[in-house]
Coordinates of C-alpha atoms in Angstrom, one line a residue:
M49 CA 18.3 -13.3 9.5
T50 CA 20.5 -10.7 7.7
M51 CA 19.2 -7.2 8.0
P52 CA 18.4 -5.6 4.7
S53 CA 21.0 -3.3 3.1
Y54 CA 20.5 -0.3 0.9
P55 CA 21.0 -0.9 -2.9
P56 CA 23.1 1.6 -4.8
K57 CA 21.2 4.6 -6.0
P58 CA 20.6 5.6 -9.7
A59 CA 21.8 8.9 -11.1
P60 CA 20.1 11.3 -13.5
G61 CA 20.5 9.8 -17.0
D62 CA 20.2 6.2 -15.8
R63 CA 17.7 3.7 -17.0
I64 CA 14.8 2.8 -14.7
A65 CA 12.7 -0.4 -15.3
V66 CA 8.9 0.1 -15.3
V67 CA 7.2 -3.2 -14.5
S68 CA 3.6 -4.3 -13.7
P69 CA 4.0 -7.1 -11.1
S70 CA 0.3 -7.0 -10.3
S71 CA -1.8 -5.6 -13.1
G72 CA -1.3 -4.3 -16.7
L73 CA -3.5 -1.3 -16.2
P74 CA -1.3 0.9 -18.3
G75 CA -2.9 -0.9 -21.3
L76 CA -6.4 0.1 -20.2
F77 CA -5.5 3.7 -19.0
P78 CA -2.6 5.0 -21.1
R79 CA -3.1 8.7 -20.2
P80 CA -1.8 8.6 -16.6
Y81 CA 0.8 6.0 -17.5
E82 CA 2.2 8.0 -20.4
L83 CA 2.1 11.1 -18.2
G84 CA 4.1 9.3 -15.5
L85 CA 6.7 8.1 -18.1
E86 CA 7.0 11.7 -19.3
R87 CA 7.7 13.0 -15.8
L88 CA 10.3 10.3 -15.2
R89 CA 12.1 11.6 -18.2
E90 CA 11.6 15.3 -17.9
E91 CA 11.4 15.9 -14.2
F92 CA 13.7 13.2 -12.9
G93 CA 16.1 12.7 -15.8
L94 CA 15.6 8.9 -15.9
E95 CA 15.0 6.8 -19.0
P96 CA 12.1 4.4 -18.5
V97 CA 12.5 0.8 -19.8
E98 CA 9.3 -1.2 -20.4
Y99 CA 8.9 -5.0 -20.5
P100 CA 6.5 -7.4 -22.3
A101 CA 3.9 -7.5 -19.6
T102 CA 4.1 -3.8 -18.5
R103 CA 1.0 -2.8 -20.5
R104 CA -0.7 -6.2 -20.9
M105 CA -3.8 -7.1 -18.8
G106 CA -4.0 -10.8 -18.0
A107 CA -0.3 -11.5 -18.1
T108 CA 0.5 -14.7 -16.3
P109 CA 2.4 -14.8 -13.0
Q110 CA 5.4 -16.3 -14.9
E111 CA 5.4 -13.5 -17.4
R112 CA 5.4 -10.9 -14.7
A113 CA 8.2 -12.7 -12.8
D114 CA 10.2 -12.9 -16.1
D115 CA 9.9 -9.1 -16.4
I116 CA 11.1 -8.6 -12.8
H117 CA 14.0 -10.9 -13.5
A118 CA 14.9 -9.1 -16.7
A119 CA 14.9 -5.8 -15.0
F120 CA 17.2 -6.9 -12.2
A121 CA 19.5 -8.8 -14.6
D122 CA 20.1 -5.9 -16.9
P123 CA 23.2 -4.1 -15.7
S124 CA 22.2 -0.9 -17.5
V125 CA 19.0 -0.6 -15.4
R126 CA 19.7 1.1 -12.0
A127 CA 16.2 1.2 -10.4
V128 CA 12.8 -0.5 -10.7
I129 CA 9.4 1.0 -10.3
A130 CA 5.9 -0.5 -10.4
S131 CA 3.4 1.0 -12.9
I132 CA 0.6 0.4 -10.3
G133 CA -0.7 -2.1 -7.8
G134 CA -3.4 -4.8 -8.1
E135 CA -4.5 -7.8 -6.2
D136 CA -2.7 -11.0 -7.2
Q137 CA 1.0 -10.3 -6.9
I138 CA 1.2 -13.0 -4.3
T139 CA 1.1 -15.6 -7.2
V140 CA 4.3 -14.2 -8.6
L141 CA 6.4 -14.7 -5.4
P142 CA 7.1 -18.4 -5.7
L143 CA 8.4 -17.8 -9.2
L144 CA 11.1 -15.3 -8.2
D145 CA 14.8 -16.1 -8.1
R146 CA 16.1 -14.6 -4.9
E147 CA 19.7 -15.0 -5.8
L148 CA 19.2 -13.2 -9.2
L149 CA 17.7 -10.2 -7.4
R150 CA 20.5 -10.2 -4.9
A151 CA 23.2 -10.4 -7.6
D152 CA 22.7 -6.8 -8.8
P153 CA 20.8 -5.0 -6.0
K154 CA 18.5 -2.1 -7.2
P155 CA 16.0 0.1 -5.5
F156 CA 12.4 -1.0 -6.1
F157 CA 9.6 1.5 -5.7
G158 CA 6.0 0.4 -5.3
W159 CA 3.2 0.1 -2.7
S160 CA -0.3 -1.4 -2.1
D161 CA -0.1 -4.9 -3.7
N162 CA 3.6 -4.3 -4.2
T163 CA 3.9 -5.0 -0.4
N164 CA 4.4 -8.6 -1.7
L165 CA 7.6 -7.8 -3.5
L166 CA 8.8 -5.4 -0.8
A167 CA 8.5 -8.2 1.8
F168 CA 10.3 -10.6 -0.6
L169 CA 13.1 -8.1 -1.0
Y170 CA 13.3 -7.6 2.8
N171 CA 13.8 -11.3 3.2
S172 CA 16.4 -11.2 0.5
G173 CA 18.4 -8.7 2.4
L174 CA 17.5 -5.6 0.3
V175 CA 15.9 -2.4 1.4
G176 CA 12.9 -1.4 -0.9
Y177 CA 10.8 1.7 -1.1
H178 CA 7.2 1.8 -0.2
G179 CA 5.6 4.5 -2.3
A180 CA 5.5 6.0 -5.8
S181 CA 4.0 4.4 -8.8
V182 CA 4.0 5.5 -12.4
M183 CA 0.3 5.8 -12.9
C184 CA -0.8 7.3 -9.5
E185 CA 1.9 9.6 -8.1
L186 CA 3.9 10.4 -11.3
G187 CA 0.7 10.4 -13.4
R188 CA -1.2 12.7 -11.1
P189 CA -3.5 15.1 -13.0
G190 CA -2.1 18.6 -13.5
A191 CA 1.2 18.1 -11.8
M192 CA 2.9 15.9 -9.2
H193 CA 2.2 17.0 -5.7
P194 CA 5.4 18.9 -4.6
Q195 CA 5.6 16.9 -1.3
T196 CA 5.5 13.6 -3.2
A197 CA 8.0 14.8 -5.8
D198 CA 10.5 16.0 -3.2
S199 CA 10.3 12.7 -1.3
L200 CA 10.6 10.6 -4.4
R201 CA 13.6 12.6 -5.6
A202 CA 15.3 12.2 -2.3
A203 CA 14.6 8.5 -2.1
L204 CA 15.8 7.9 -5.7
F205 CA 19.0 10.0 -5.7
T206 CA 20.2 10.6 -2.2
S207 CA 21.3 8.5 0.8
G208 CA 20.8 9.7 4.4
P209 CA 18.2 11.2 6.7
Y210 CA 15.0 12.8 5.3
E211 CA 12.5 14.4 7.7
L212 CA 8.8 13.8 6.9
R213 CA 6.3 16.6 7.3
P214 CA 2.5 16.5 7.8
A215 CA 0.6 17.4 4.7
E216 CA -0.9 20.9 5.0
R217 CA -3.6 19.8 2.5
W218 CA -4.6 16.4 1.2
N219 CA -7.0 14.5 -1.0
D220 CA -8.4 11.0 -1.4
V221 CA -11.1 11.5 -4.1
N222 CA -10.0 10.2 -7.5
G223 CA -11.0 11.4 -10.9
D224 CA -12.0 8.9 -13.6
W225 CA -8.9 8.0 -15.7
A226 CA -11.2 7.3 -18.7
D227 CA -12.4 10.9 -18.7
P228 CA -9.9 13.4 -20.4
A229 CA -11.4 16.2 -18.2
T230 CA -9.8 14.5 -15.2
F231 CA -6.3 15.6 -16.4
E232 CA -7.2 19.3 -17.0
A233 CA -6.5 20.4 -13.4
E234 CA -4.9 19.2 -10.2
P235 CA -7.2 17.4 -7.7
E236 CA -9.0 19.5 -5.2
T237 CA -7.5 19.2 -1.7
R238 CA -8.8 19.9 1.9
P239 CA -6.9 21.0 5.0
G240 CA -4.9 18.5 7.0
A241 CA -4.9 18.4 10.7
G242 CA -1.4 17.1 11.3
W243 CA -0.3 13.9 12.8
S244 CA -1.8 12.4 15.9
W245 CA 0.5 10.8 18.5
V246 CA 0.0 8.1 21.2
N247 CA 2.5 7.1 23.9
A248 CA 4.8 9.8 22.6
E249 CA 7.1 10.0 25.6
R250 CA 10.1 8.3 24.0
V251 CA 12.2 7.9 20.9
V252 CA 12.2 4.8 18.8
E253 CA 14.7 4.0 16.0
G254 CA 14.6 0.8 14.0
R255 CA 14.1 -1.0 10.7
S256 CA 10.8 -0.6 9.0
W257 CA 8.5 -3.4 8.0
G258 CA 4.8 -3.8 7.1
G259 CA 3.0 -2.2 4.1
N260 CA -0.6 -2.7 3.1
L261 CA -2.6 -4.3 5.9
E262 CA -4.8 -6.4 3.6
I263 CA -1.8 -7.7 1.7
L264 CA -0.1 -8.6 5.0
S265 CA -3.2 -10.6 6.0
W266 CA -3.0 -12.6 2.7
L267 CA 0.7 -13.3 3.2
L268 CA -0.1 -14.6 6.6
M269 CA -2.8 -16.9 5.3
A270 CA -0.6 -18.2 2.5
D271 CA 2.4 -18.5 4.9
R272 CA 4.7 -16.5 2.6
E273 CA 7.4 -13.9 3.3
I274 CA 6.4 -13.3 6.9
A275 CA 8.8 -14.9 9.5
R276 CA 7.3 -17.6 11.6
D277 CA 9.5 -16.4 14.5
P278 CA 8.3 -12.8 15.1
A279 CA 11.5 -12.0 17.1
V280 CA 13.3 -11.2 13.8
Y281 CA 11.3 -8.0 13.7
D282 CA 12.1 -7.0 17.3
G283 CA 12.8 -3.3 17.8
G284 CA 11.4 -2.3 14.3
V285 CA 9.0 0.3 13.2
L286 CA 5.7 -1.1 11.8
V287 CA 4.3 0.9 8.9
L288 CA 0.7 0.1 7.9
E289 CA -1.8 1.5 5.4
T290 CA -5.2 0.4 4.0
S291 CA -6.5 0.3 0.5
E292 CA -9.2 1.8 -1.7
E293 CA -11.3 -1.2 -0.9
L294 CA -12.0 0.6 2.4
P295 CA -11.8 -2.4 4.8
S296 CA -14.2 -2.0 7.6
A297 CA -13.0 -1.2 11.1
T298 CA -14.1 -4.7 12.1
E299 CA -11.8 -6.2 9.4
V300 CA -8.9 -3.9 10.4
F301 CA -9.2 -5.0 14.0
R302 CA -9.5 -8.7 13.2
I303 CA -6.3 -8.6 11.0
L304 CA -4.4 -6.8 13.7
R305 CA -5.8 -9.1 16.4
N306 CA -4.5 -12.1 14.4
M307 CA -1.1 -10.4 14.0
G308 CA -1.2 -9.8 17.8
E309 CA -2.0 -13.5 18.4
R310 CA 0.9 -14.4 16.3
G311 CA 3.2 -12.2 18.4
L312 CA 3.9 -9.7 15.7
L313 CA 2.5 -6.5 17.2
R314 CA 4.5 -6.6 20.4
C315 CA 7.8 -6.7 18.3
F316 CA 7.4 -3.2 17.1
P317 CA 7.9 -0.4 19.7
A318 CA 6.6 2.1 17.2
L319 CA 3.8 2.2 14.6
L320 CA 3.3 4.6 11.7
M321 CA -0.4 4.4 10.6
A322 CA -1.1 6.0 7.2
R323 CA -3.9 8.4 6.7
A324 CA -6.9 6.3 5.8
K325 CA -8.4 6.5 2.4
T326 CA -12.1 7.2 3.0
W327 CA -13.5 7.4 -0.6
S328 CA -13.6 5.1 -3.6
F329 CA -15.8 4.7 -6.7
E330 CA -17.6 1.9 -5.0
H331 CA -18.0 3.8 -1.8
P332 CA -18.2 7.6 -2.7
N333 CA -18.5 8.7 0.9
G334 CA -19.6 12.2 1.8
A335 CA -17.7 14.3 4.3
E336 CA -19.5 13.0 7.4
E337 CA -19.3 9.3 6.3
A338 CA -15.6 9.8 5.4
A339 CA -14.8 11.3 8.8
R340 CA -16.7 8.5 10.6
Y341 CA -14.8 5.9 8.6
A342 CA -11.4 7.4 9.6
V343 CA -12.4 7.7 13.3
E344 CA -13.6 4.1 13.4
Q345 CA -10.5 2.8 11.7
R346 CA -8.3 4.6 14.2
A347 CA -10.3 3.2 17.1
A348 CA -9.9 -0.3 15.7
V349 CA -6.1 0.1 15.5
E350 CA -5.9 1.6 19.1
R351 CA -8.1 -1.3 20.4
A352 CA -5.7 -3.9 19.0
L353 CA -2.7 -2.0 20.3
R354 CA -4.2 -1.8 23.8
M355 CA -4.6 -5.6 23.7
Y356 CA -1.3 -6.6 22.3
A357 CA 1.2 -3.7 22.4
P358 CA -0.1 -1.1 24.9
D359 CA 3.3 0.7 25.2
T360 CA 3.7 1.1 21.4
L361 CA 4.5 4.7 20.2
A362 CA 1.9 5.2 17.5
V363 CA 1.6 8.0 15.0
F364 CA -1.6 8.3 12.9
D365 CA -2.4 10.1 9.6
V366 CA 1.1 9.9 8.2
D367 CA 0.9 10.5 4.4
F368 CA 2.3 7.3 2.9
G369 CA -0.8 5.3 1.9
H370 CA -3.6 5.6 -0.7
T371 CA -4.0 9.3 -0.2
D372 CA -2.4 12.3 -1.9
P373 CA 0.3 13.5 -1.2
Q374 CA 2.3 10.3 -0.7
V375 CA 5.8 10.2 0.8
V376 CA 8.2 7.4 0.2
I377 CA 9.0 5.1 3.2
P378 CA 12.1 2.9 3.1
Y379 CA 11.0 -0.7 3.6
G380 CA 13.7 -2.4 5.7
G381 CA 15.5 0.9 6.1
T382 CA 15.9 3.0 9.3
I383 CA 13.1 5.2 10.7
R384 CA 13.5 7.4 13.7
V385 CA 10.3 8.3 15.5
D386 CA 10.9 11.1 18.1
G387 CA 7.9 11.3 20.3
P388 CA 8.9 14.3 22.5
A389 CA 9.9 16.3 19.5
R390 CA 7.0 15.1 17.3
R391 CA 9.4 14.3 14.4
I392 CA 9.7 11.4 12.0
T393 CA 13.0 10.9 10.1
V394 CA 13.5 8.2 7.5
T395 CA 16.8 7.2 6.1
Y396 CA 16.9 6.8 2.3

């Protein structure tokens, strides 16, 4: 398998494709979407380009695949970003033309359900970028989080090392996008406690792979875009995050157990585990419930590692998942995890 390579970066003034490979939620919630487009123009100097399915709920997998193809085939478009995630992007994968995407490589930004496309690009020999969507990060009420904006700017426009930092304050409680009052102020945040390290006696540097844990479990069930020979991932850095559906600790353990039985966990000498999202509209946990959820999820991850990869260097509560701020992680790119120095450096 050919290791992924970095696509050329855009420059301010270039066109960036905005696609909805999963869900046309911009059509239901135009406020955060339009805000995100405005910030792409004014704060990043890029010109967004929309496609037929970008704002359309219920677009077919073929229509969404057509938009991805159009974005990559347009030589004037120099990067691609997802409007948001969803839950059925897996149905788009069989319709994608791998050679078309390879012909004019472009950085793709997305996360959550966009793990599907990131894995597809990885197997196509292209580094993608896990993080940043138009509606969530760019369309954040009040202003973009400075840590998110700095990471996205570096990932978009620069090449080379970028050191991650623990968030001093963070949030995972969302406002209602249908309520105009949501956009009158920035979200309230609470203090962060830094990263938590396990087996931190060594340094690991390798190619990143992973993404949203639930999506990886679906890809495993469908036998898509995950190598049957786990050795192709040897020496890499596993990056995992969980969604706003708040999977139980039992489910998290079972997914990781199955990955362990398949031989995947032992391939990665390092794991970055994103800060768990602990609140959703369906599960509006209070402070104690939220803290319990996070502790139980971490225990589930550590249990699986003890069983299948006891020597793995693990870092918990890294800010690249469904919480705010969110830093961008190169998918298939190089990550250096320095245990003794307690430092994480990604290469954009």
